[in-house]
Coordinates of C-alpha atoms and ligand atoms in Angstrom, one line a residue:
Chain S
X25 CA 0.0 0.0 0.0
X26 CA 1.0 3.1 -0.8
X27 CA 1.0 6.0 0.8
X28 CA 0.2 9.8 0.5
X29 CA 1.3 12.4 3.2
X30 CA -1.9 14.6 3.8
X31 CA -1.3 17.9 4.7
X32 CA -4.2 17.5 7.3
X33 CA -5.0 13.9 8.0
X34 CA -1.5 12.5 7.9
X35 CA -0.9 9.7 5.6
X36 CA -3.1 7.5 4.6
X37 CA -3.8 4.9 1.9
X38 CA -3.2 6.5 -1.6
X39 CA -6.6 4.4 -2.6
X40 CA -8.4 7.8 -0.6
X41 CA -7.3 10.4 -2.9
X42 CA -7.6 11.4 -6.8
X43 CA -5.2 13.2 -8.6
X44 CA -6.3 16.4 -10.3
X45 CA -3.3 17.3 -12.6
X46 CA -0.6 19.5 -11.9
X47 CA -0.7 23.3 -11.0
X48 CA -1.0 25.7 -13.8
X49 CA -2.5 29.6 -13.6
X50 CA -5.8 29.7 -15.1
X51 CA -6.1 32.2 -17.8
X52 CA -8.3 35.5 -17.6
X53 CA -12.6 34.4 -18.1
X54 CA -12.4 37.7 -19.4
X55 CA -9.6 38.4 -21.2
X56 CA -7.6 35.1 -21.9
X57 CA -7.1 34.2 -25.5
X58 CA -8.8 31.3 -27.5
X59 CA -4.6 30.1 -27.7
X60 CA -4.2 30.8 -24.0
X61 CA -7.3 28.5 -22.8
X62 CA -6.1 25.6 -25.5
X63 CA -2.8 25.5 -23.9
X64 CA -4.0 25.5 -20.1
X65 CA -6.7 22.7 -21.1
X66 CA -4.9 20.5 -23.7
X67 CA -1.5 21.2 -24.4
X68 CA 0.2 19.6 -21.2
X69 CA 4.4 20.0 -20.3
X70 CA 4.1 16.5 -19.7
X71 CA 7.1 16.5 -18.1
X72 CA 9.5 13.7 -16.8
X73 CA 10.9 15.4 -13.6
X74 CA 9.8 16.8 -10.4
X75 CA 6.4 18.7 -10.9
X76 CA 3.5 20.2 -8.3
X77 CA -0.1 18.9 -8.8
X78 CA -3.6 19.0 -7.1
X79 CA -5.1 16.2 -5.1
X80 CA -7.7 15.5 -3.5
X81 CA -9.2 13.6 -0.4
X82 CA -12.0 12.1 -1.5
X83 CA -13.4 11.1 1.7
X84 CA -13.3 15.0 3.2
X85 CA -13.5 16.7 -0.2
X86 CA -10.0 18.0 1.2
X87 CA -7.9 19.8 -2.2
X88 CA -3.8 20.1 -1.7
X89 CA -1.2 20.7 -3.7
X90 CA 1.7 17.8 -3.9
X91 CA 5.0 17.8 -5.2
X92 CA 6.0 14.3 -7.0
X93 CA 8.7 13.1 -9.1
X94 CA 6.8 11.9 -12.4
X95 CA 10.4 9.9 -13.0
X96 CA 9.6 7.1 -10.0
X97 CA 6.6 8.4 -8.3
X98 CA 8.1 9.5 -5.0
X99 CA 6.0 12.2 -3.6
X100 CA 8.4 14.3 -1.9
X101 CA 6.3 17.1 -0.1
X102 CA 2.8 18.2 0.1
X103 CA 1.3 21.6 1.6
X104 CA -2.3 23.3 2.3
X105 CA -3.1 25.7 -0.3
X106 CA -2.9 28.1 2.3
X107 CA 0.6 26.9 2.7
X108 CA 1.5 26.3 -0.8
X109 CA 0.2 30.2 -1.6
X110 CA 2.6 31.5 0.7
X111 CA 5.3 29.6 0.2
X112 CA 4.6 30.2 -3.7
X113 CA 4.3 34.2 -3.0
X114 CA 7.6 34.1 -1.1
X115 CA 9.1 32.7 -3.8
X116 CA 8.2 35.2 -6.8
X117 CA 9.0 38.1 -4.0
X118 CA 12.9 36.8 -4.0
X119 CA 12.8 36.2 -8.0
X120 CA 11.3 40.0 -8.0
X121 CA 14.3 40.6 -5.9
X122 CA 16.6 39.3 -8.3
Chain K
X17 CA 11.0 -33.7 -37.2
X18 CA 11.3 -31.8 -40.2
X19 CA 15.2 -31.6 -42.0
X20 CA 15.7 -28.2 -40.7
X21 CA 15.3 -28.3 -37.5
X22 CA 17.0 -31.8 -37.2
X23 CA 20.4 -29.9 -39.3
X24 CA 20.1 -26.8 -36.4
X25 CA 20.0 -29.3 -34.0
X26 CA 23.0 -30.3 -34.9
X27 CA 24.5 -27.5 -35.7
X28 CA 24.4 -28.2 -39.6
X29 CA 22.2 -25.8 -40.5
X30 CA 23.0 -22.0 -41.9
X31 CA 21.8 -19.8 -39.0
X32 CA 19.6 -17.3 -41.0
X33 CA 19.3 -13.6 -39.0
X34 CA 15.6 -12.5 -38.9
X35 CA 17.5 -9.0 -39.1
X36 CA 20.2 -7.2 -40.1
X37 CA 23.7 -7.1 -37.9
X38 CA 24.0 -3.6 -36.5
X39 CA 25.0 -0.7 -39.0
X40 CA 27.8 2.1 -39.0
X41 CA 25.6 5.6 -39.3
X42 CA 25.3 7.4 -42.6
X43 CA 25.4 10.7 -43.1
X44 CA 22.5 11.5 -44.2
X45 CA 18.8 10.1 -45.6
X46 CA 15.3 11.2 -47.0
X47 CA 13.3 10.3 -44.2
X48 CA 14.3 9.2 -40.5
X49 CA 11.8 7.7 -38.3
X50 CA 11.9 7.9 -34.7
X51 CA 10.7 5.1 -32.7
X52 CA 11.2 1.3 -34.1
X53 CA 7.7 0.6 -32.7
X54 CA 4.9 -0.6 -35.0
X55 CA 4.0 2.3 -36.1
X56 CA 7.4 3.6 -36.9
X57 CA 8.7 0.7 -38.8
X58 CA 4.9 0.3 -40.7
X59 CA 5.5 4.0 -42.0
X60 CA 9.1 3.3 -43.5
X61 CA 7.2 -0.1 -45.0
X62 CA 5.1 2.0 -46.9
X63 CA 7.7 4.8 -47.9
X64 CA 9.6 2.1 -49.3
X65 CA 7.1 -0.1 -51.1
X66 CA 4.0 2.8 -51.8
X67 CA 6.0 5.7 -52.6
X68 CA 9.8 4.4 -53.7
X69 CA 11.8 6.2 -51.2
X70 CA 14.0 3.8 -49.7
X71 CA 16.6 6.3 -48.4
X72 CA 14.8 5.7 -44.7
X73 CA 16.1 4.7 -41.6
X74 CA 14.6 3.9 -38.4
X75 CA 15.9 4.7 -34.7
X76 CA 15.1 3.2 -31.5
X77 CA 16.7 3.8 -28.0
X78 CA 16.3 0.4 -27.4
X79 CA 15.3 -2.3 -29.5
X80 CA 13.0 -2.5 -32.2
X81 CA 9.3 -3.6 -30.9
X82 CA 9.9 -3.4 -27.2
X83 CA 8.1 -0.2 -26.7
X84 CA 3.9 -0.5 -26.3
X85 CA 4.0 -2.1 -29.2
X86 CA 5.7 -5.6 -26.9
X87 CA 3.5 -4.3 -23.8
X88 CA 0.1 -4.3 -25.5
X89 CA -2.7 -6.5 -25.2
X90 CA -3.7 -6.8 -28.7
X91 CA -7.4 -6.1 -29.2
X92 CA -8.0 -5.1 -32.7
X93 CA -11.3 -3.8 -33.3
X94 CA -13.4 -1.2 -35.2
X95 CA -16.5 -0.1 -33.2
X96 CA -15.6 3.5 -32.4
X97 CA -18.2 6.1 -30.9
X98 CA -17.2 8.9 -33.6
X99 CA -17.2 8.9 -37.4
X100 CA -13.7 10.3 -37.8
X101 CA -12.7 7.1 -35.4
X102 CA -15.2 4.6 -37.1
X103 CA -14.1 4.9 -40.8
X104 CA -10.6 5.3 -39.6
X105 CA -9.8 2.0 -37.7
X106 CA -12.3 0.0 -40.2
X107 CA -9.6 0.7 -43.1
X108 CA -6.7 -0.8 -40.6
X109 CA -9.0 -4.0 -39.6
X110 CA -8.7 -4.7 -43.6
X111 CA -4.7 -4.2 -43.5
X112 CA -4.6 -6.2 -40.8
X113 CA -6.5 -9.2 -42.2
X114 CA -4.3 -9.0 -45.2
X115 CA -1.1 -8.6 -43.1
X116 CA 0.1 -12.4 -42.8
X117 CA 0.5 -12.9 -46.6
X118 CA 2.0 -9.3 -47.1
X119 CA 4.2 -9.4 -44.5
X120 CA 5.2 -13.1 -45.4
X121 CA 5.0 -13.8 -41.3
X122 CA 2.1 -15.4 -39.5
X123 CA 0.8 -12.9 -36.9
X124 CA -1.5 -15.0 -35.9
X125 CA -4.6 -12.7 -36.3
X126 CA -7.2 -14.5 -34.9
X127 CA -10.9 -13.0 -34.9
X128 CA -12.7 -13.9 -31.8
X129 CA -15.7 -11.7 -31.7
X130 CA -15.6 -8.8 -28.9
X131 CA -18.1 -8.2 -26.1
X132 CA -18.5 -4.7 -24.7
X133 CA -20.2 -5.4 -21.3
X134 CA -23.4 -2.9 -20.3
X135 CA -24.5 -2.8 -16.5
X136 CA -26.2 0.2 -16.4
X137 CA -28.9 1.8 -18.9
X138 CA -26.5 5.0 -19.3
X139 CA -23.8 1.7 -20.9
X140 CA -26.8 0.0 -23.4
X141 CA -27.6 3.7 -24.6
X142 CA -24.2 4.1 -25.6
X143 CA -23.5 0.8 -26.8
X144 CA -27.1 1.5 -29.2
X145 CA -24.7 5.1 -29.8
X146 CA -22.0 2.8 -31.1
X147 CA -24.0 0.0 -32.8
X148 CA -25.7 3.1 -34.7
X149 CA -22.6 4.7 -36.1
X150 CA -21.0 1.3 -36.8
X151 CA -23.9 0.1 -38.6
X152 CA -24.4 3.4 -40.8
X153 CA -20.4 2.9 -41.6
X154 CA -20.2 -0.5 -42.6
X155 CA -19.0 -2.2 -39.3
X156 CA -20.3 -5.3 -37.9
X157 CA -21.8 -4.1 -34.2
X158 CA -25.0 -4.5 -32.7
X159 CA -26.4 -4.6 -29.5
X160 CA -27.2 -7.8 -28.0
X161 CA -28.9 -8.7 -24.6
X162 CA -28.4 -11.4 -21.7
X163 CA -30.0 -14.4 -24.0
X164 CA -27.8 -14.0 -27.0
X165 CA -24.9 -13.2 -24.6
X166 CA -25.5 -16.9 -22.8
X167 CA -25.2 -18.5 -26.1
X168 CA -21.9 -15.8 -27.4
X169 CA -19.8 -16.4 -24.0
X170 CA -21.5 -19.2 -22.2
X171 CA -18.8 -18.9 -19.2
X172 CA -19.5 -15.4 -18.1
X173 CA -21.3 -15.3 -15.4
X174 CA -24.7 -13.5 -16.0
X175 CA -26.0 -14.1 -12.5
X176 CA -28.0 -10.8 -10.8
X177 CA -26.2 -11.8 -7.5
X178 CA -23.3 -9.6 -8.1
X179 CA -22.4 -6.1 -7.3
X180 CA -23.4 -5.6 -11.0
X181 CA -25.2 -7.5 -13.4
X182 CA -25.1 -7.4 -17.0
X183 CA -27.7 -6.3 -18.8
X184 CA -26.6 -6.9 -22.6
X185 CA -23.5 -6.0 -24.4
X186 CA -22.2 -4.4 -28.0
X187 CA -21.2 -7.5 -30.1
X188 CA -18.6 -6.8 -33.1
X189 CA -18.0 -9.8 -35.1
X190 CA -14.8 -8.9 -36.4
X191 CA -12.6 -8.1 -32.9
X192 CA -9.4 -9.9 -33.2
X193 CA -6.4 -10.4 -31.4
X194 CA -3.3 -11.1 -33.0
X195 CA 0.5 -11.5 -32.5
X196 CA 2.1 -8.4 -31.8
X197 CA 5.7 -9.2 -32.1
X198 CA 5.0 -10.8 -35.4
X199 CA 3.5 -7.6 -36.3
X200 CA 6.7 -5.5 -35.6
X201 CA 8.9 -7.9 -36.6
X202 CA 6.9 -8.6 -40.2
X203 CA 7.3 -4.8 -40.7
X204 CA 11.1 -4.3 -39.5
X205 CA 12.0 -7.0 -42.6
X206 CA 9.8 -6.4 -45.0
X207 CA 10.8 -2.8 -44.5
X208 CA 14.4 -3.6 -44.9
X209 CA 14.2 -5.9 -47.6
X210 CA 13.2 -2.8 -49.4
X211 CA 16.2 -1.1 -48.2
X212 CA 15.6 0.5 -45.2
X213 CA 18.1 0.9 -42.2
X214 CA 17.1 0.0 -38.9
X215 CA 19.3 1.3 -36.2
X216 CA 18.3 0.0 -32.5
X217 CA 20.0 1.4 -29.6
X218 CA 20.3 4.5 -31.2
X219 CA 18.7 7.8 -29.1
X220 CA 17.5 10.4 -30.8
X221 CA 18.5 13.7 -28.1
X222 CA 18.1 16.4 -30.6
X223 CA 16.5 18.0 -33.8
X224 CA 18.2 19.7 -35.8
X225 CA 15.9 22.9 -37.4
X226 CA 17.2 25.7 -39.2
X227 CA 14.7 27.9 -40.2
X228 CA 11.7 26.8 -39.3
X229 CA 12.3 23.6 -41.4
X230 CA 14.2 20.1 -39.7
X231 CA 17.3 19.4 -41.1
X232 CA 18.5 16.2 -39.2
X233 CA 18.4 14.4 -35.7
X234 CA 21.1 14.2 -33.1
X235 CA 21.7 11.0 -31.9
X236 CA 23.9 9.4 -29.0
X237 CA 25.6 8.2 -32.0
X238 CA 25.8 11.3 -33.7
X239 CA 24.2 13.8 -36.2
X240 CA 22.3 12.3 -39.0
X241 CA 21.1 14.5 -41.9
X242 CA 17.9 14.5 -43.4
X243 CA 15.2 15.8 -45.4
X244 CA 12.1 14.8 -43.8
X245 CA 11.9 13.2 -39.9
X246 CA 8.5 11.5 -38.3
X247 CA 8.7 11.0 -34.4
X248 CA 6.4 8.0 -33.4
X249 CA 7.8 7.4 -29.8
X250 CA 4.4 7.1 -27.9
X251 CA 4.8 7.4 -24.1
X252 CA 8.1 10.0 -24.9
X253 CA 6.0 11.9 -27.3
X254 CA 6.2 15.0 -25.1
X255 CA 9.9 14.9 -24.3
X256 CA 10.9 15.8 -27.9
X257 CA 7.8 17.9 -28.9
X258 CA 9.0 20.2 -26.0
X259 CA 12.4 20.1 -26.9
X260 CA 11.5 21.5 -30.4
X261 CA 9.2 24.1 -28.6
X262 CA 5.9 22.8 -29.2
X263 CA 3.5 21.5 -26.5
X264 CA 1.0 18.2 -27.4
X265 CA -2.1 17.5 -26.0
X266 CA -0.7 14.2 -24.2
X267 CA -0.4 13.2 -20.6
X268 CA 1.9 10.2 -20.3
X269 CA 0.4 7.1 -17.9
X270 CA 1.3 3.8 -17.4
X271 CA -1.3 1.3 -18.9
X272 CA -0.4 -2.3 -16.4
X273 CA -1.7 -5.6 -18.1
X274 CA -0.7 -9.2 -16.9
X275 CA -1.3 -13.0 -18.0
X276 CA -2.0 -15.9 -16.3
X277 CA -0.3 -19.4 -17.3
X278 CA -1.6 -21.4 -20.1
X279 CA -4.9 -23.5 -19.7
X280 CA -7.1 -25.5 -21.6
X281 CA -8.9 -23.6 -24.5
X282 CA -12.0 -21.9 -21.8
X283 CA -12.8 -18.6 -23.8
X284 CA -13.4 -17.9 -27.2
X285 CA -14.5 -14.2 -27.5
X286 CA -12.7 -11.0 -26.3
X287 CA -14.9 -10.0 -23.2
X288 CA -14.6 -6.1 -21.8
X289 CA -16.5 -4.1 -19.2
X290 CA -16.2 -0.5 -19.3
X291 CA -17.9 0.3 -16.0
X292 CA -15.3 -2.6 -14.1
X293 CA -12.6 -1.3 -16.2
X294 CA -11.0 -4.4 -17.2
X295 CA -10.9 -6.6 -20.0
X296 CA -9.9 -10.3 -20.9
X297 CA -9.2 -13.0 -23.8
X298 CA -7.3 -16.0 -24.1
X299 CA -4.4 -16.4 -26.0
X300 CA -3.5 -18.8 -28.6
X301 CA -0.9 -20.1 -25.7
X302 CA -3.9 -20.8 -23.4
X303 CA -2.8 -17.3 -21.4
X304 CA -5.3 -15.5 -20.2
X305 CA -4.3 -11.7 -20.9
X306 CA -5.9 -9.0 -18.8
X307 CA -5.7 -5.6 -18.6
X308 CA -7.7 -2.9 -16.9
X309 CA -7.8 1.4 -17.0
X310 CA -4.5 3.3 -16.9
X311 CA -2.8 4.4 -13.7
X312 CA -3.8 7.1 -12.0
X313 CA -2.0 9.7 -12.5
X314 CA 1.3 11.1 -15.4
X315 CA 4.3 8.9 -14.6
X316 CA 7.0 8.1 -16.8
X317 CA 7.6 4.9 -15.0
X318 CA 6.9 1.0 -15.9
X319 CA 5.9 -0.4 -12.4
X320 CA 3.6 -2.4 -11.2
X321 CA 1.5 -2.1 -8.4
X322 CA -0.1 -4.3 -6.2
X323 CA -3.6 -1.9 -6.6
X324 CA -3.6 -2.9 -10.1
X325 CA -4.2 -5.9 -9.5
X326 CA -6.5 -6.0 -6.3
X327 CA -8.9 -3.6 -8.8
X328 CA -8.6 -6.3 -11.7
X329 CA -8.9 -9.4 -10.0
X330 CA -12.3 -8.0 -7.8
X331 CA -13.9 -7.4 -11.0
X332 CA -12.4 -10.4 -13.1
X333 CA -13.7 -12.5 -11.0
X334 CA -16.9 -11.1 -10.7
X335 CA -17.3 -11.7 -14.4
X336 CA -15.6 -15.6 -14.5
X337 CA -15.0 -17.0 -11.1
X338 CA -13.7 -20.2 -12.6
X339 CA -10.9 -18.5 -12.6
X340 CA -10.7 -18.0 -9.2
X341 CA -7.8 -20.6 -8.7
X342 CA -5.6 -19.7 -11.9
X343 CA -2.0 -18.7 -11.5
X344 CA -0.6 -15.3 -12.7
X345 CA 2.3 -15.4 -14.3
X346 CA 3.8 -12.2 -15.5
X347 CA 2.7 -8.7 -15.2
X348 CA 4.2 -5.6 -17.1
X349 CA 3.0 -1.8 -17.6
X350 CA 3.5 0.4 -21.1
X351 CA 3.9 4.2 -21.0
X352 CA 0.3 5.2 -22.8
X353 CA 0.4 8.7 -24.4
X354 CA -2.6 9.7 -23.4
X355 CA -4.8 12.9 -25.1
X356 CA -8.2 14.4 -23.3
X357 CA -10.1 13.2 -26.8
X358 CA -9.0 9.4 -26.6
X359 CA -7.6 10.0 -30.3
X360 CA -4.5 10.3 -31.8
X361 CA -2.4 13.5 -33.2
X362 CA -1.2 12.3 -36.8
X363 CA 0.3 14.8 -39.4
X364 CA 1.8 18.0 -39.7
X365 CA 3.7 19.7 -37.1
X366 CA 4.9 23.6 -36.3
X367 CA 8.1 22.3 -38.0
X368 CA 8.3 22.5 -41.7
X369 CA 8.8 18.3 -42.9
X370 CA 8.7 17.3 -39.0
X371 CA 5.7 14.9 -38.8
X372 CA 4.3 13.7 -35.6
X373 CA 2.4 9.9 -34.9
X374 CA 1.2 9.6 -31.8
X375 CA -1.5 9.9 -28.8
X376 CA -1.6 6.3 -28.6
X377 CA -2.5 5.9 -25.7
X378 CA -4.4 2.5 -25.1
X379 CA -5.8 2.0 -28.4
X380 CA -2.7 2.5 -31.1
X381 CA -1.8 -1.5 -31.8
X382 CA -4.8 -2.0 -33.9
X383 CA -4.2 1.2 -36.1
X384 CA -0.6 -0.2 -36.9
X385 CA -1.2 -0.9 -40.4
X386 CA -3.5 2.3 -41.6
X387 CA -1.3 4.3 -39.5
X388 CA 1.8 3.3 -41.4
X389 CA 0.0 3.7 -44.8
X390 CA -1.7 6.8 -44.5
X391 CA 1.5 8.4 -42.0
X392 CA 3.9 7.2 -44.9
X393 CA 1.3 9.2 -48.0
X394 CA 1.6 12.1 -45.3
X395 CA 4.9 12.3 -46.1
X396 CA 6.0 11.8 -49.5
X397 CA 3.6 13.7 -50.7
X398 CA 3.4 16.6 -48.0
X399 CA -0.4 16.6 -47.9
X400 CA -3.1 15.2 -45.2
X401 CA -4.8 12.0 -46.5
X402 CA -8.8 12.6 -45.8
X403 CA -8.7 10.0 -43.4
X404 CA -6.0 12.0 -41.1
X405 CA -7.6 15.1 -41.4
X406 CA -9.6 15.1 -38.5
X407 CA -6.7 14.2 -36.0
X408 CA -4.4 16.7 -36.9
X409 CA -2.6 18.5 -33.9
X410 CA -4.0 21.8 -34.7
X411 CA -7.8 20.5 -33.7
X412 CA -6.7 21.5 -30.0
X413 CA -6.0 24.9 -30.5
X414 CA -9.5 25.3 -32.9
X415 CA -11.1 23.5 -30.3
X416 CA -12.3 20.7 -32.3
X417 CA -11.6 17.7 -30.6
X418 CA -12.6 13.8 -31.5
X419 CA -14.7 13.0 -28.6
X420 CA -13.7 8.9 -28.6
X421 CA -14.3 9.0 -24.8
X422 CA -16.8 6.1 -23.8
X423 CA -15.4 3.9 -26.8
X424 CA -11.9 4.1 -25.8
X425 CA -11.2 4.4 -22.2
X426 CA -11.0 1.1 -21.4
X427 CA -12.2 -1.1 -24.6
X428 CA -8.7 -1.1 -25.8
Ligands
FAD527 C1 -0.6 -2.7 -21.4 C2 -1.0 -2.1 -22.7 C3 -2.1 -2.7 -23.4 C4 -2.5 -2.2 -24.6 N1 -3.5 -2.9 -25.3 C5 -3.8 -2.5 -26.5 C6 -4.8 -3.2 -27.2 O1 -5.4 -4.2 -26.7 N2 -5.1 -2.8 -28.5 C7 -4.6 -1.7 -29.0 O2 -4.9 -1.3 -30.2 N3 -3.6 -1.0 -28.4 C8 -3.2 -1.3 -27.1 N4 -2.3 -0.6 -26.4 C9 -1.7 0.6 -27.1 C10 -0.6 0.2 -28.0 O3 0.3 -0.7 -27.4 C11 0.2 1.4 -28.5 O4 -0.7 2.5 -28.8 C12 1.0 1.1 -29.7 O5 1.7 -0.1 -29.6 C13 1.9 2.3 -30.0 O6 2.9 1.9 -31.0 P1 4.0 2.8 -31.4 O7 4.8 2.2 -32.4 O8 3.5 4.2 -31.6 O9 4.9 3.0 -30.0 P2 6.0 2.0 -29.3 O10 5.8 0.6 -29.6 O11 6.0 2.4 -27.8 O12 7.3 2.5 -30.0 C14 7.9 3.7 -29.7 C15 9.4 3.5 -29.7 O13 10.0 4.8 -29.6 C16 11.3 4.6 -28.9 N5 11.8 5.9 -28.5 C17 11.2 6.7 -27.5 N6 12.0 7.8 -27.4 C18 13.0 7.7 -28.3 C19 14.1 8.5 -28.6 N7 14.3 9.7 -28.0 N8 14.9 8.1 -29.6 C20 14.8 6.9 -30.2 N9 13.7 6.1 -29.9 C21 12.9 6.5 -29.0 C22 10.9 3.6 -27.8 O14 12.1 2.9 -27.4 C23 9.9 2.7 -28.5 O15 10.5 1.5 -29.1 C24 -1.8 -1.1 -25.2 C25 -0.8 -0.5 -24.5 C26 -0.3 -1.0 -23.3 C27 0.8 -0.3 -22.6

């Protein structure tokens, strides 16, 4: 059995949670492009490598954000998205920085 | 014992290769294909023997054959949910009833018939859906309830003391399993019998492009010129689309399948349940070969998993539990390139004479031999065949997708 590290109920059996794709910003209702929505629906990185992805607990309708390797499937960290929002926001502050 | 084998047997015989002994690269050719799978060494078939360009070589990573095209299950069959689908996979069931004699290789194409399970109302109305489309296209399909399903597949269990019962099915006649080595293999020497190179264990790490327009592939072996370049590497699709700077609509996701040991001949018609996401037949060997809905989630990764398993063998048994007592014997997983229409991307790319195959996912054994035909007309002559239209890659930014979802998912 494998298993996931819930931010909030600590891990548990992988069987309780669906993955929901990794983390991408949504483009503007308003003003994103026909191009812009194709890419964020369809056209997926793909990528072989470490990437950040939603997940949920299906058994408290619980949505966080884990980090896995898509190389060997090791989840390496996961976070609330209160957590992952900070953590995300400190992180373009020090690229501003840059 | 017939002479030949008595003369190997004692080492008197000539030891013929099946293939070629490894090659030096050239530098340079008309068309290289990435991706020794099926579909890669079907398209340099047909360049060579439709459209007399024999200046074509083939490159694999690893060895030819052992990508999906070794992993897959081998469920060839032509009752799609969408026209575009339909008409598309009907024209590869003919190749592939042809393929033996052209080939000159037995691949063992057997047709068993092919049971799409219903338990629910919402499954017969689609399975009508499908019959309908079949029907109006020419395909052998119809909808069939629990009576003529007793007499079709005597062995499943039809009993309405089970989580869920079947109510009917979608019967197509013409489903067919066949060898899938033999298919490869058939290709990679009839292709280079005609000519064409095929260099295994040869990586393709680079494109070359100079102005919009490919110009030749790196390799781990080195740079190899050339005029033209398909990439038909399934599972890796994405990993050299991105490198050339242009995204495809694929996820990649390990698809697990398994067989048992042989037994006695116990089932005669391909049986699958989309609602218990598994399917089953029995091979040739006396293997029974089972397979079930891709992993969840993108992993670029051929494990297996113990959940796999528990999923496949709840339901399997639900449907035969005669088989309660057989053995497993091996188990194995391929890296499905997976698209959100359940179709593939064939044709044209952002690069000028860079052609993509691929959005295979669990469905791309049985469109071997159209794909190869129609991929290899692509590109000699530089135009869409009709029959590709519809699955080029630029329907995703249009947003005018093949909607094969219900027909594909699971119905391999
Ligand atoms: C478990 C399983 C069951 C399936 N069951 C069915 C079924 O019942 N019916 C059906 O129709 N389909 C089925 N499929 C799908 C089918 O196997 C594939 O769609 C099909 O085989 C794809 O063929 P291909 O030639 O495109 O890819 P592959 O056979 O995967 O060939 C691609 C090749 O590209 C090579 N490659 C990758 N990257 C590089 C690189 N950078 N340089 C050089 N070479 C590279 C790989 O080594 C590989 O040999 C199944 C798949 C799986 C995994």
């Amino acid at each position: 059995m494998k298993l996931m590290p819930c931010p909030v109920h600590g891990e548990r059996n992988i069987a309780e949670f669906v993955c929901k794709g990794p983390v991408l910003s949504m483009p503007s209702a308003t003003h994103g492009s026909p191009q812009l929505w194709a890419r964020y629906l369809f056209l997926a990185e793909n990528k072989a490598g470490i990437i950040d992805e939603w997940w949920l607990h299906t058994a408290s309708g619980m949505w966080f954000v884990a980090r896995r390797d898509t190389t060997c499937d090791e989840i390496l960290q996961t976070w609330s998205i209160e957590a992952y929002r900070k953590e995300r926001r400190k992180k373009q502050k020090t690229t501003a920085q840059r | 014992m017939p002479l030949a084998l008595l003369k190997y047997a004692l080492g008197l015989g000539e030891r013929r290769r099946h293939f070629p002994a490894p090659q030096p690269l050239k530098k340079r050719y008309d068309v290289l294909v990435i991706g020794a799978g099926g579909h890669g060494l079907a398209c340099a078939y047909h360049l060579a023997k439709d459209h007399a360009i024999t200046k074509v070589a083939v490159l694999d990573k690893g060895y030819l054959g052992g990508g999906n095209t070794a992993r897959n299950t081998t469920i060839v069959r032509a009752n799609y949910l969408t026209e575009e689908g339909t008409a598309f996979y009907k024209e590869s069931l003919k190749l592939f009833e042809n393929l033996s004699s052209e080939l000159d290789i037995n691949t063992m194409y057997s047709k068993r018939g092919h049971l799409t399970l219903a338990h629910t109302d919402a499954a017969l109305r689609t399975a009508r859906w499908r019959a309908g489309v079949n029907k109006h296209l020419g395909v052998r399909s119809e909808v069939v309830g629990r009576a003529e399903l007793r007499k079709l597949c005597p062995q499943l269990n039809l009993s309405c003391e089970v989580r869920f019962p079947v109510l009917g099915a979608l019967y197509h006649a013409p489903g067919a399993i066949a060898r899938h080595d033999a298919v490869a293999w058939g290709y990679a020497r009839a292709a280079y019998r005609r000519g064409v190179d095929i260099l295994q264990n040869t990586e393709v790490t680079g494109v070359v492009v100079e102005k919009g327009r490919v110009v030749g592939v790196k390799t781990s072996r080195g740079t190899i010129a050339a005029d033209k370049v398909l990439q038909a590497v399934a599972g890796h699709s994405s990993l050299l689309a991105n490198k050339l700077g242009f995204r495809l609509p694929i996820r990649t996701v390990p698809l697990q399948a398994c067989v048992s040991q042989p037994y006695q001949p116990f089932l005669d018609p391909i049986v699958v349940s989309g609602s218990l996401h598994v399917y089953i037949s029995q091979s040739a060997r006396g293997e029974f070969v089972m397979g079930g809905a891709t992993d969840p989630c993108e992993l670029y990764n051929t494990r297996s998993t113990l959940e796999f398993k528990e999923q496949l063998m709840m339901h399997i048994l639900e449907l035969f539990p005669q088989l309660a007592g057989a053995n497993l014997l091996r188990q194995w997983a391929g890296l499905a390139d997976m698209t959100p229409d359940f179709s593939p991307v064939m044709g044209k790319t952002p690069i000028r004479n860079y052609y993509i195959d691929a959005g295979w996912g669990t469905w791309g054994f049985k469109a071997t031999p159209v794909c190869g035909k129609r991929m290899a007309e692509c590109i000699a002559t530089d135009t869409t065949p009709a029959l590709l239209k519809p699955f080029a890659l630029s329907r995703f930014e249009n947003f005018a997708l093949v909607g094969e979802k219900g027909a594909a998912s699971v119905g391999h």
